[in-house]
Short mmCIF file of C-alpha atoms and ligand atoms in Angstrom, two decimals:
data_model
loop_
_atom_site.label_atom_id
_atom_site.label_comp_id
_atom_site.label_asym_id
_atom_site.label_seq_id
_atom_site.Cartn_x
_atom_site.Cartn_y
_atom_site.Cartn_z
CA MET S 1362 45.34 6.21 -15.25
CA TYR S 1363 48.58 5.36 -17.31
CA GLN S 1364 49.58 1.89 -18.12
CA VAL S 1365 52.99 1.16 -19.11
CA TYR S 1366 54.58 -1.54 -21.23
CA ALA S 1367 58.10 -2.95 -21.86
CA LEU S 1368 58.25 -4.42 -25.57
CA LYS S 1369 61.13 -6.43 -26.32
CA TYR S 1370 62.19 -7.01 -29.81
CA ALA S 1371 65.59 -8.44 -29.90
CA GLU S 1372 68.46 -10.13 -27.89
CA ARG S 1373 72.29 -9.89 -28.15
CA ASP S 1374 75.01 -11.87 -26.22
CA LEU S 1375 78.09 -9.97 -24.81
CA THR S 1376 80.76 -10.71 -22.25
CA ALA S 1377 80.59 -8.15 -19.03
CA CYS S 1378 84.06 -7.17 -19.76
CA GLN S 1379 82.90 -5.80 -23.14
CA PHE S 1380 80.16 -3.89 -21.46
CA PHE S 1381 80.62 -2.64 -17.98
CA TYR S 1382 83.20 0.05 -17.06
CA ARG S 1383 86.78 -1.35 -16.02
CA GLU S 1384 85.33 -4.99 -15.59
CA ALA S 1385 87.54 -7.81 -15.83
CA SER S 1386 85.08 -10.45 -15.91
CA HIS S 1387 84.33 -12.59 -19.11
CA ALA S 1388 81.19 -13.85 -17.68
CA PRO S 1389 78.43 -13.72 -20.22
CA LEU S 1390 75.93 -11.15 -20.48
CA THR S 1391 72.53 -11.04 -22.54
CA LEU S 1392 71.21 -7.75 -23.46
CA HIS S 1393 67.50 -7.46 -24.23
CA TYR S 1394 66.31 -4.53 -26.79
CA TYR S 1395 63.14 -2.74 -25.83
CA VAL S 1396 60.73 -0.15 -26.82
CA TRP S 1397 58.20 1.35 -24.30
CA LEU S 1398 54.54 2.18 -24.72
CA ILE S 1399 52.37 4.30 -22.48
CA LEU S 1400 48.74 3.97 -22.86
CA GLY S 1401 45.81 5.54 -20.72
CA GLY S 1402 46.28 9.28 -21.89
CA PRO S 1403 44.59 10.86 -24.61
CA HIS S 1404 46.67 8.98 -27.15
CA PRO S 1405 49.36 6.36 -27.09
CA ILE S 1406 53.16 7.67 -26.33
CA LEU S 1407 55.97 5.58 -27.51
CA VAL S 1408 59.47 5.71 -26.01
CA ASP S 1409 62.23 4.88 -28.52
CA THR S 1410 61.78 3.26 -31.67
CA GLY S 1411 64.36 0.24 -31.88
CA PHE S 1412 66.06 -0.60 -35.19
CA LEU S 1413 65.45 -2.09 -38.48
CA ASP S 1414 66.13 -5.79 -39.55
CA ASP S 1415 69.21 -4.69 -41.54
CA GLU S 1416 70.90 -3.74 -38.29
CA ALA S 1417 69.91 -6.98 -36.41
CA ARG S 1418 71.86 -8.67 -39.36
CA ALA S 1419 75.00 -6.45 -39.56
CA ARG S 1420 75.58 -6.62 -35.64
CA GLY S 1421 74.75 -10.30 -35.09
CA ILE S 1422 71.63 -9.52 -32.82
CA ARG S 1423 69.38 -12.54 -32.45
CA ASN S 1424 65.46 -12.95 -32.15
CA TYR S 1425 64.60 -9.85 -33.96
CA VAL S 1426 60.99 -8.94 -34.17
CA SER S 1427 59.92 -5.55 -35.67
CA PRO S 1428 59.34 -3.08 -33.09
CA ALA S 1429 56.34 -1.83 -34.99
CA ALA S 1430 54.90 -5.43 -34.88
CA MET S 1431 55.53 -5.33 -31.00
CA VAL S 1432 53.60 -2.24 -30.64
CA GLU S 1433 50.83 -3.74 -32.79
CA ARG S 1434 50.59 -6.75 -30.59
CA ALA S 1435 50.10 -4.63 -27.75
CA GLY S 1436 47.02 -3.22 -29.37
CA ILE S 1437 48.30 0.09 -31.19
CA LYS S 1438 48.68 0.76 -34.78
CA PRO S 1439 52.33 1.96 -35.53
CA GLY S 1440 50.67 4.66 -37.49
CA ASP S 1441 48.46 5.64 -34.64
CA VAL S 1442 51.42 6.90 -32.54
CA PRO S 1443 51.69 10.71 -32.56
CA ILE S 1444 54.36 11.27 -30.17
CA ALA S 1445 57.59 8.94 -29.81
CA LEU S 1446 60.05 10.37 -27.11
CA ILE S 1447 63.60 9.75 -28.16
CA THR S 1448 65.85 8.73 -25.22
CA HIS S 1449 68.78 9.14 -27.41
CA LEU S 1450 70.02 8.82 -30.97
CA HIS S 1451 72.19 5.34 -30.57
CA TYR S 1452 70.92 3.25 -33.35
CA ASP S 1453 69.00 0.84 -31.25
CA HIS S 1454 66.72 3.74 -30.03
CA TRP S 1455 66.45 5.84 -33.24
CA ALA S 1456 67.24 3.74 -36.53
CA GLY S 1457 63.62 2.35 -36.33
CA HIS S 1458 61.99 5.87 -36.30
CA SER S 1459 60.54 5.19 -40.05
CA LEU S 1460 58.14 2.34 -38.41
CA PHE S 1461 55.86 5.16 -36.94
CA PRO S 1462 55.39 7.13 -39.87
CA ARG S 1463 53.23 9.90 -38.40
CA ALA S 1464 55.11 10.24 -35.05
CA GLU S 1465 56.73 13.64 -33.84
CA TYR S 1466 60.12 12.76 -32.39
CA TRP S 1467 61.00 14.51 -29.15
CA ILE S 1468 64.71 14.52 -28.81
CA GLN S 1469 67.12 16.65 -26.59
CA ARG S 1470 68.79 19.63 -28.17
CA ASP S 1471 72.20 18.41 -26.79
CA GLU S 1472 71.66 14.85 -28.17
CA VAL S 1473 70.95 16.46 -31.84
CA ALA S 1474 74.05 18.69 -31.55
CA PHE S 1475 76.43 15.87 -30.46
CA TRP S 1476 75.25 13.63 -33.38
CA THR S 1477 75.49 16.27 -35.82
CA GLY S 1478 78.64 17.63 -34.54
CA PRO S 1479 82.44 17.07 -34.36
CA PHE S 1480 82.54 13.81 -32.44
CA GLY S 1481 80.62 11.76 -35.22
CA ARG S 1482 83.88 10.88 -37.15
CA TYR S 1483 85.51 8.87 -34.28
CA GLU S 1484 85.07 5.34 -34.16
CA ALA S 1485 84.41 5.44 -30.40
CA PHE S 1486 81.12 7.03 -31.02
CA ARG S 1487 80.36 6.12 -34.73
CA GLN S 1488 79.89 2.42 -33.75
CA SER S 1489 76.50 3.38 -31.82
CA ALA S 1490 75.63 5.27 -34.53
CA ASN S 1491 73.27 4.63 -37.82
CA PRO S 1492 74.57 7.55 -39.98
CA ASP S 1493 71.54 7.19 -42.53
CA ALA S 1494 69.09 7.40 -39.58
CA LEU S 1495 70.87 10.28 -38.16
CA ALA S 1496 70.77 12.18 -41.62
CA ARG S 1497 67.26 11.95 -41.55
CA LEU S 1498 66.78 14.03 -38.52
CA VAL S 1499 67.32 17.28 -40.63
CA THR S 1500 64.74 16.14 -43.29
CA LEU S 1501 62.25 15.22 -40.60
CA ASN S 1502 63.03 18.47 -38.66
CA TYR S 1503 62.11 20.43 -41.99
CA ALA S 1504 58.84 18.25 -42.34
CA ASN S 1505 57.90 19.29 -38.87
CA ARG S 1506 58.46 15.95 -37.49
CA VAL S 1507 61.07 16.62 -34.66
CA ARG S 1508 60.45 18.68 -31.64
CA ILE S 1509 63.80 19.64 -30.11
CA ILE S 1510 63.69 20.28 -26.36
CA GLU S 1511 66.00 21.32 -23.85
CA GLY S 1512 65.98 19.97 -20.07
CA ASP S 1513 62.91 18.52 -18.17
CA ARG S 1514 59.59 18.84 -19.69
CA GLU S 1515 55.96 17.99 -19.25
CA VAL S 1516 54.57 15.66 -22.02
CA LEU S 1517 51.19 15.16 -20.72
CA PRO S 1518 49.98 15.64 -17.12
CA GLY S 1519 52.04 13.08 -14.90
CA LEU S 1520 54.14 12.16 -17.70
CA ARG S 1521 57.59 13.86 -18.14
CA VAL S 1522 61.05 13.77 -19.68
CA HIS S 1523 64.37 14.67 -17.85
CA ARG S 1524 67.52 15.18 -19.53
CA VAL S 1525 70.30 13.30 -17.46
CA GLY S 1526 73.25 13.00 -19.98
CA GLY S 1527 76.27 10.57 -19.13
CA HIS S 1528 75.70 7.86 -21.58
CA THR S 1529 75.12 10.26 -24.43
CA ALA S 1530 75.20 14.00 -24.54
CA GLY S 1531 71.55 14.57 -24.24
CA LEU S 1532 70.29 11.38 -22.99
CA GLN S 1533 66.60 11.88 -21.39
CA ILE S 1534 64.59 9.51 -19.20
CA VAL S 1535 60.87 9.22 -18.70
CA THR S 1536 58.73 9.19 -15.63
CA VAL S 1537 55.11 8.43 -15.50
CA GLU S 1538 52.73 8.96 -12.55
CA THR S 1539 50.71 6.00 -11.78
CA GLY S 1540 48.19 4.70 -8.85
CA ARG S 1541 51.26 2.61 -7.78
CA GLY S 1542 53.79 5.35 -7.73
CA THR S 1543 56.58 6.74 -10.40
CA VAL S 1544 57.59 4.30 -13.10
CA VAL S 1545 60.93 5.57 -14.21
CA LEU S 1546 62.00 4.54 -17.75
CA THR S 1547 65.67 4.82 -17.41
CA SER S 1548 66.47 3.71 -21.15
CA ASP S 1549 70.47 3.71 -21.06
CA ALA S 1550 70.79 5.68 -18.01
CA SER S 1551 70.91 2.11 -16.68
CA HIS S 1552 71.08 -0.62 -19.01
CA PHE S 1553 70.89 -3.16 -16.24
CA TYR S 1554 69.56 -2.99 -12.67
CA ARG S 1555 73.33 -3.65 -11.63
CA ASN S 1556 74.15 0.06 -13.04
CA VAL S 1557 71.78 1.91 -10.96
CA GLU S 1558 71.80 -0.26 -7.95
CA THR S 1559 75.45 -0.42 -7.63
CA ARG S 1560 76.59 2.79 -9.18
CA GLN S 1561 78.28 0.90 -11.91
CA PRO S 1562 79.11 2.67 -15.06
CA VAL S 1563 79.07 1.28 -18.64
CA GLN S 1564 81.90 1.82 -21.18
CA ILE S 1565 79.95 4.08 -23.71
CA MET S 1566 79.64 7.37 -22.34
CA THR S 1567 80.14 11.08 -23.05
CA SER S 1568 80.50 12.06 -19.30
CA LEU S 1569 81.37 9.81 -16.19
CA PRO S 1570 79.99 12.43 -13.87
CA GLU S 1571 76.71 12.96 -15.46
CA MET S 1572 76.31 9.25 -15.70
CA LEU S 1573 76.85 8.86 -11.95
CA ALA S 1574 74.71 11.79 -11.16
CA ALA S 1575 71.95 10.21 -13.42
CA PHE S 1576 71.92 7.13 -11.05
CA GLU S 1577 70.98 9.38 -8.20
CA THR S 1578 68.23 11.07 -10.23
CA ILE S 1579 66.78 7.85 -11.22
CA HIS S 1580 66.58 6.79 -7.34
CA THR S 1581 65.14 10.16 -6.29
CA LEU S 1582 62.43 10.24 -9.07
CA ALA S 1583 61.39 6.48 -8.34
CA GLY S 1584 61.06 7.16 -4.65
CA ALA S 1585 59.98 4.40 -2.27
CA GLU S 1586 58.00 2.28 -4.77
CA ARG S 1587 61.04 1.85 -7.00
CA LEU S 1588 59.41 1.32 -10.10
CA ILE S 1589 62.73 1.33 -12.17
CA VAL S 1590 62.50 0.09 -15.67
CA ALA S 1591 66.25 -0.85 -16.83
CA GLY S 1592 67.02 -0.23 -20.20
CA HIS S 1593 68.51 -3.49 -21.58
CA ASP S 1594 67.98 -6.09 -18.49
CA PRO S 1595 66.31 -9.30 -19.18
CA GLU S 1596 65.34 -9.21 -15.66
CA VAL S 1597 62.56 -6.60 -16.22
CA ALA S 1598 60.36 -9.66 -17.16
CA ASP S 1599 61.08 -10.94 -13.76
CA ARG S 1600 60.35 -7.84 -11.74
CA PHE S 1601 57.13 -6.99 -13.55
CA GLU S 1602 54.29 -8.81 -15.03
CA ARG S 1603 55.05 -11.00 -18.14
CA VAL S 1604 51.84 -10.73 -20.29
CA GLU S 1605 52.85 -12.83 -23.29
CA PRO S 1606 56.20 -13.49 -24.89
CA GLY S 1607 58.20 -10.04 -25.41
CA ILE S 1608 55.18 -8.01 -23.62
CA ILE S 1609 55.92 -7.22 -20.13
CA LYS S 1610 53.50 -5.05 -18.00
CA ILE S 1611 55.06 -2.52 -15.75
CA VAL S 1612 51.81 -1.05 -14.38
ZN1 LIG R 2254 70.47 1.14 -26.15
#
C-alpha cells in the first residue's frame, strides 16, 4: 500500500494579479514549494526535485530548505531514490535534480522538446527556466539518466503519470491508487485549489484549452474521494495530515 507525502521546501509572496489569469485583485498570495514522495512500493518514487539555494536567493524566495534535506527527514536518503518523475521543467521542479544523484528522471517528450526548442529565447518562457539545469538534460540523457516518455504511462502497479500540458507543453500529473482512493498529485496543473475547483487559469501557460481540459482530467481521475493535492497551495497542510513542520501526509 502506498504512502504519499508532500514535502514543503520554500515559500514565496506574490499578489493575486501577478499570478491568476486576468485577475485584478492585489490581494496577497503565498506560494508553497513542494516535492512529493511516494513510499510503500519496491522503492521510493520522488515527484519533482525542487531547486538549489542559489535560486532561492536570486528570486527572493524565503524559508528555503534543501529538498534533499526534506526527503531525508521523511526517512529516505537522497542517493536511494531510483526514479524521479518530473512533472515539468520549470526551475522549481527541475533545477534541484543534482540533489538526487542516482535518480532516473522521467520527463514527457513534449516537455523536453519545448525547453530545447525555439521558444526558450523569449522572456515570457525564460523567466520560468534555469538554463544551466536545462542544458544538463543532454548530458544526463547520454548518461542514461533521462527516460523520455509520451502520454500516459504506468510507473509501478497503481502508480501512473498522465500528460496534460496546458501550463507547460508536456506537463504531466501523477496518480497513486491507495486504500482510501486515488491520490492526484496535480503539480502545476493546479497550483491552488482555486484553480481546479473554479476552473481558474494561471498566467503562465503554453495552451489555455489544455489547461482547462486538465482541470476536468484531475476531477475525473480523483473521483468521489477527491484526494487532490494542489501544486503550490499552503492549504494542502490543512486538508491533509501535518506530520511535522513541512511534512504533510496525504495518505
Ligand atoms: Zn511550480
